[in-house]
Short mmCIF file of C-alpha atoms in Angstrom, two decimals:
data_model
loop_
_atom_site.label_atom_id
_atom_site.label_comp_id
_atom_site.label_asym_id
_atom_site.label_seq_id
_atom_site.Cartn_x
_atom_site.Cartn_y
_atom_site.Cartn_z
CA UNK A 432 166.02 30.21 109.37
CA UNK A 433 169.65 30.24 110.21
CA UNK A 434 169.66 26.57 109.72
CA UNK A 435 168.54 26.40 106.51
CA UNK A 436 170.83 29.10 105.59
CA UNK A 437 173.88 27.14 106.47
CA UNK A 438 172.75 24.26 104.62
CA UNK A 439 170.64 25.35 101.69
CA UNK A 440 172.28 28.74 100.93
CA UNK A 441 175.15 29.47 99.25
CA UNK A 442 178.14 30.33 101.52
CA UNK A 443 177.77 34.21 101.20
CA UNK A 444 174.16 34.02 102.72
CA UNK A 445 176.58 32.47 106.20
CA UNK A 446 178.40 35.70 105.67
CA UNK A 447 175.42 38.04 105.77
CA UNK A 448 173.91 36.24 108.85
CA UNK A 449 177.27 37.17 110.44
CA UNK A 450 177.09 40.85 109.23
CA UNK A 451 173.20 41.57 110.93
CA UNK A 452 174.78 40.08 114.21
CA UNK A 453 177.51 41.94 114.38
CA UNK A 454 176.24 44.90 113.70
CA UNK A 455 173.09 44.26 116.31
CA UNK A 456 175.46 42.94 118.83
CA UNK A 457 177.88 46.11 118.68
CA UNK A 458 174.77 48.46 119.14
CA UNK A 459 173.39 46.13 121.89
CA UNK A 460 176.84 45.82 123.52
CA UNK A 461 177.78 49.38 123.83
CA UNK A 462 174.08 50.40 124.92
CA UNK A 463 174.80 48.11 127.77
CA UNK A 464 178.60 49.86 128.36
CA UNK A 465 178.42 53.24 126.74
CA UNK A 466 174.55 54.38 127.65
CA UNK A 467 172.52 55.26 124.86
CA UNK A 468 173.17 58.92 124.69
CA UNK A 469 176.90 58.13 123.56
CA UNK A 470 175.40 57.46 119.61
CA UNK A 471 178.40 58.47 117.81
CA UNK A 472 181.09 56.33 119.84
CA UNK A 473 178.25 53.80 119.89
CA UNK A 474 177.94 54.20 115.86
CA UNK A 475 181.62 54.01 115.52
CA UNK A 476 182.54 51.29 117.50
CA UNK A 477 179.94 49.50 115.88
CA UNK A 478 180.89 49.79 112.34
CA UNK A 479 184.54 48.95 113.36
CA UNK A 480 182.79 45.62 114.21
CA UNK A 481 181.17 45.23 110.93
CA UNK A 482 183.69 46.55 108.92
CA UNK A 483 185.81 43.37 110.51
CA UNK A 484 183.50 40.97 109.75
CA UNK A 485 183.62 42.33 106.31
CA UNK A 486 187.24 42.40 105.70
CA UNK A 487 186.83 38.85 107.10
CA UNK A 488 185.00 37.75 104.55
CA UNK A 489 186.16 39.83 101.44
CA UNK A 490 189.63 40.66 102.32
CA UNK A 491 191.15 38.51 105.31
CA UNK A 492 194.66 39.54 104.43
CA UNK A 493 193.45 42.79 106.23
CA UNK A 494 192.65 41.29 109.62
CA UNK A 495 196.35 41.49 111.07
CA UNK A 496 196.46 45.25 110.54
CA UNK A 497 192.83 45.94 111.46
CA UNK A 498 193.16 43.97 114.94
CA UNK A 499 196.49 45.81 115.37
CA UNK A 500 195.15 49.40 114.38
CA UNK A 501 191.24 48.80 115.37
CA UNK A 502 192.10 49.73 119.25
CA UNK A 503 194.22 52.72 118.51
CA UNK A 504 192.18 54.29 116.29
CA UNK A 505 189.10 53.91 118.94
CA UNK A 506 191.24 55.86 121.62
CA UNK A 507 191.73 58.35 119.48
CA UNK A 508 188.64 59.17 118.23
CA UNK A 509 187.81 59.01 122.29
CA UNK A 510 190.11 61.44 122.89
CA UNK A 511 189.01 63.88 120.33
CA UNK A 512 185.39 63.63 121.38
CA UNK A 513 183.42 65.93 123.81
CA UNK A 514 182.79 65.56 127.68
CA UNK A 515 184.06 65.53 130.91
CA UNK A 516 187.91 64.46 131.37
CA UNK A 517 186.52 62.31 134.04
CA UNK A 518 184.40 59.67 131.41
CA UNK A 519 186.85 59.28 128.59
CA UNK A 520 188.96 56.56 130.57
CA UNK A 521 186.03 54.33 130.96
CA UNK A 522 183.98 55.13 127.50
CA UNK A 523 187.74 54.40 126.09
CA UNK A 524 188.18 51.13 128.13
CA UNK A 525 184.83 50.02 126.39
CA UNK A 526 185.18 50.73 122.93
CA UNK A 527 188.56 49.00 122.91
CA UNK A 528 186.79 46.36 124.83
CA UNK A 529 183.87 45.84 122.57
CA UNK A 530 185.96 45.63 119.83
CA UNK A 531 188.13 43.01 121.71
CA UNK A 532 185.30 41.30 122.85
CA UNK A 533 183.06 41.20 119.62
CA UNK A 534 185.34 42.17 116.11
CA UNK A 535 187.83 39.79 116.50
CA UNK A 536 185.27 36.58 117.52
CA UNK A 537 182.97 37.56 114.62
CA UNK A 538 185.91 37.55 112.38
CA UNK A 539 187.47 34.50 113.01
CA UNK A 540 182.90 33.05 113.02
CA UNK A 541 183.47 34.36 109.24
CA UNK A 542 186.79 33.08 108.64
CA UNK A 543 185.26 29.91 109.61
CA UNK A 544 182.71 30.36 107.30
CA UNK A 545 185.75 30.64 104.67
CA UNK A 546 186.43 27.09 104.98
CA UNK A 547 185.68 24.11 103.01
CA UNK A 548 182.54 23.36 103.69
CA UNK A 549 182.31 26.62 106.14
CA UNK A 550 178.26 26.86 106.95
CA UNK A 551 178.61 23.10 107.97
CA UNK A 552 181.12 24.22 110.21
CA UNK A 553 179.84 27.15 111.58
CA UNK A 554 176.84 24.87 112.10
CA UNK A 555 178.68 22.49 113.85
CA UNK A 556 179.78 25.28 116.02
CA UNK A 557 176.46 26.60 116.94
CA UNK A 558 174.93 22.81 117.50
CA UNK A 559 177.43 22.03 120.29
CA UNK A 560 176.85 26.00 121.46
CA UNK A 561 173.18 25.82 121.62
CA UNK A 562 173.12 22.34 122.67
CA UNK A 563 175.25 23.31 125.20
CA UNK A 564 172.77 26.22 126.38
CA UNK A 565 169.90 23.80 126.63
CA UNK A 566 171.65 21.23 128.76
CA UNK A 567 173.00 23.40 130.99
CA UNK A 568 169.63 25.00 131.79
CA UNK A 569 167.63 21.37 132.28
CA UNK A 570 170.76 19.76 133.90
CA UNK A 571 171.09 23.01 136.33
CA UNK A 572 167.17 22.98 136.73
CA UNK A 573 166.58 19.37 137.86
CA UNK A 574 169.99 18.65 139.35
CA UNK A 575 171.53 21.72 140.31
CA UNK A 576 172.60 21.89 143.81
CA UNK A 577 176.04 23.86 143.58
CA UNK A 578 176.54 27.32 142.68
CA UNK A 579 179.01 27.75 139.79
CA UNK A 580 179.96 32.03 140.19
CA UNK A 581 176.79 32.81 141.83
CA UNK A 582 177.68 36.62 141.78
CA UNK A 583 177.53 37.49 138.16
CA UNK A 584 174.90 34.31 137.66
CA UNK A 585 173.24 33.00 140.95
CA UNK A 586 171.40 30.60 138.99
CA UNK A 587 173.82 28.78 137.18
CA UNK A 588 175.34 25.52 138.74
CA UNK A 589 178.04 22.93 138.59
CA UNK A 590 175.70 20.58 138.12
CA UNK A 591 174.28 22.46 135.27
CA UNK A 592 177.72 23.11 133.63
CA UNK A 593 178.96 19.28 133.43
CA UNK A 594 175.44 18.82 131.72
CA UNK A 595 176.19 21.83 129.38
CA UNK A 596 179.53 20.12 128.60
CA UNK A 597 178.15 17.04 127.90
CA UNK A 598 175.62 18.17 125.51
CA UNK A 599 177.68 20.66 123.66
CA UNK A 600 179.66 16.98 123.03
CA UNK A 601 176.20 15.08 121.76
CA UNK A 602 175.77 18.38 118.98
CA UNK A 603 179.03 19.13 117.73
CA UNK A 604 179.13 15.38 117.59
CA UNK A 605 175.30 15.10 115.59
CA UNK A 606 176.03 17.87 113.35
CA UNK A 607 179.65 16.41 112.31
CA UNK A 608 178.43 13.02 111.63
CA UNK A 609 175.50 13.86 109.56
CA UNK A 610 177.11 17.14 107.69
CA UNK A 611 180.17 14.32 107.28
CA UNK A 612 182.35 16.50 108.46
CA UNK A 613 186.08 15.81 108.29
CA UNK A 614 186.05 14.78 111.65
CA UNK A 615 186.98 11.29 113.76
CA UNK A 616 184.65 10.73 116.72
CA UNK A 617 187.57 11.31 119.11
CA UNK A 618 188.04 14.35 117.66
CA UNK A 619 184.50 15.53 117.83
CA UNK A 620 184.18 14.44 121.48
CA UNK A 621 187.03 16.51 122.29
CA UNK A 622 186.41 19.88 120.61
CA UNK A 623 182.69 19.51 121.42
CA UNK A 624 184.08 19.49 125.12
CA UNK A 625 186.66 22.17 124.57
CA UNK A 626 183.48 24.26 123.11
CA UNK A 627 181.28 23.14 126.09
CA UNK A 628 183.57 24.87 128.15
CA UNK A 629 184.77 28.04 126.59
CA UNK A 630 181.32 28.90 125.78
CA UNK A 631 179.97 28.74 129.00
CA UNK A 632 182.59 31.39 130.06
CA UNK A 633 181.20 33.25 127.20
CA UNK A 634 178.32 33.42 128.79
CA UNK A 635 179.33 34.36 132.15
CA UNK A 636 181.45 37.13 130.20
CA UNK A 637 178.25 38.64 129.48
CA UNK A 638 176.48 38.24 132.73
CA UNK A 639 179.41 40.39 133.84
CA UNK A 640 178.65 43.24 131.78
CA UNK A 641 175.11 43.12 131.61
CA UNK A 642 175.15 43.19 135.99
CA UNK A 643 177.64 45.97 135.61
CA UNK A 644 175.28 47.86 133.80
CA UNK A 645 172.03 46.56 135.70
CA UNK A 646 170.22 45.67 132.78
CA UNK A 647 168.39 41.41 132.53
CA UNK A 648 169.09 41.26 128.73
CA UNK A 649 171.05 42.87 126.31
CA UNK A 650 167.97 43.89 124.03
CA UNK A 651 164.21 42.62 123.33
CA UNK A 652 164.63 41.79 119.67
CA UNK A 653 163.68 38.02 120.55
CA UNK A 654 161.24 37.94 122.66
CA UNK A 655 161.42 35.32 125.63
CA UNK A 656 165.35 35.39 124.83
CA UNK A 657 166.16 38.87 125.11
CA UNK A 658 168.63 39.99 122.46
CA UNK A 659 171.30 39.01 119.81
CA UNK A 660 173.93 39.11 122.34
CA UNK A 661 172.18 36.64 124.66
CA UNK A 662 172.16 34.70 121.99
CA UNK A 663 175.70 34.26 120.72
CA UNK A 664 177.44 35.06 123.86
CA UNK A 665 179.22 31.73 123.91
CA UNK A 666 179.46 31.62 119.95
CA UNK A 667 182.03 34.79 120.88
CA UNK A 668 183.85 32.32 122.80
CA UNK A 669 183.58 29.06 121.00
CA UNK A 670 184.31 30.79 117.58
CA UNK A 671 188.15 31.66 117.75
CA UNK A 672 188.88 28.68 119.86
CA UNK A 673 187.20 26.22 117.25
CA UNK A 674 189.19 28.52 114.23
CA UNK A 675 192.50 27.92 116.17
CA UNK A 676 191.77 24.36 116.10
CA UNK A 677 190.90 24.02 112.65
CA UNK A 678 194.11 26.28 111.83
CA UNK A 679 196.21 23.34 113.94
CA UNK A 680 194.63 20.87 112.60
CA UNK A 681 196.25 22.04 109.15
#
C-alpha cells in the first residue's frame, strides 16, 4: 500500500501517510514514556507532532518557530498540569523528548516529500531503511558472532550491522536507478551507507526506550511487527540526515 502510494498517488496522498504515522507514533511513543493514564499530556504532545508534520507540508515557513517554541510550550503546559512535584521533571523530560525525537524527523520525512519528485524520494529513503532492516536480521542470524550494544539489544550483532549497511546500499541504490533519480552511483552508494548507519542507531534509540519502559514493542497494530514505531524507528533517523543532504546537495 505505501508503495503504490508513493508511486501512483499524487504527492499529497505521501503527505497523509506521514500524518497517520505521526500521529500513531506520538500516541505509541508517549504510552511507552508517559503511561497510559497521562491522556491529556499524551493527547497534547501528540498533536504537537501532527500539527508539525502539517505545517511541514502546508506551511514550512513555520517550522523554525514551531521547533523553537514546540519545547517551551510543552514545559509549560507540564507545569500547569496536576500531580505530584516529584513526576513533572520526568513527564517534562519526555514530552520535550518526544517531540525532539519524533516532530522534527517527521517534518523534515514531509519536507522531503516537498521535493521534486518527493514520494520517489521518500521511497528511496524507506528502500535503503527497510532493506537495511532485513539484512541486518539474516546477516546477524546466519553470521552473527559479535554483540553490537547487547544491553539495550542482545540480539543484534556486528556482523549483522555491516550486512544492514550493505543492504541499505543495494535499496537506496535499486530504488534510485529505477525511479531515475537525480542521483550518480557514487552518490547513491554513499548516502545509502550514511542511511545504513544512522538508521540502525535509530533503532537502537528505540530499544532504549522501549527497555526503559519494559515493554517488547511499541504497539500491536501490525501484527508479527509490533507497532508503527517499530516500524519507522530508523526512518526517524535516516529522514533529517537524507533532507540535510539533499539541502547540500543544492
Amino acid at each position: 500500500g505505501a508503495i503504490l502510494t508513493l508511486t501512483l498517488a499524487p504527492p499529497w496522498a505521501t503527505y497523509l501517510l506521514i500524518q497517520i504515522a505521526s500521529v500513531l507514533c506520538g500516541d505509541e511513543f508517549y504510552r511507552i514514556v508517559l503511561g497510559p493514564e497521562r491522556v491529556r499530556e499524551r493527547m497534547l504532545g501528540t498533536a504537537l507532532i501532527a500539527g508539525t508534520v502539517g505545517a511541514a507540508w502546508f506551511a514550512p515557513a513555520l517550522l523554525p518557530a514551531i521547533a523553537l517554541l514546540g519545547g517551551p510550550l510543552l514545559m509549560t503546559v507540564v507545569l500547569l498540569s496536576s500531580g505530584d512535584v516529584e513526576t513533572l521533571s520526568p513527564r517534562l523530560a519526555f514530552l520535550v523528548t518526544g517531540f525532539v525525537y519524533l516532530a522534527l524527523p517527521l517534518g523534515a520525512l514531509t519536507l522531503l516529500a516537498h521535493l521534486d519528485r518527493g514520494p520517489l524520494v521518500v521511497l528511496a529513503l524507506f528502500g535503503s531503511v527497510f532493506a537495511g532492516d532485513s539484512g541486518a536480521f539474516f546477516s546477524g542470524k546466519f553470521l552473527g558472532k559479535h554483540k553490537l550494544y547487547e544491553k539495550i539489544s542482545p540480539k543484534k550483532t556486528w556482523e549483522g550491522s555491516v550486512g544492514g549497511a550493505i543492504a541499505s546500499v543495494g535499496g537506496f541504490t535499486l530504488i534510485a536507478t529505477l525511479g531515475k533519480l537525480p542521483f550518480t552511483l557514487p552518490e547513491c552508494v554513499v548516502y545509502g551507507l550514511v542511511l545504513g548507519v544512522v538508521e540502525q542507531v535509530g533503532d537502537l534509540v528505540e530499544s532504549l526506550f522501549k527497555r526503559a519502559g519494559g515493554v517488547k514493542d511499541s504497539g500491536s497494530l501490525l501484527p508479527g511487527h509490533g507497532g508503527m514505531l517499530d516500524r519507522v524507528d530508523g526512518v526517524l533517523f535516516a529522514a533529517p540526515m537524507l533532507f540535510a543532504i539533499m539541502s547540500l546537495r543544492g
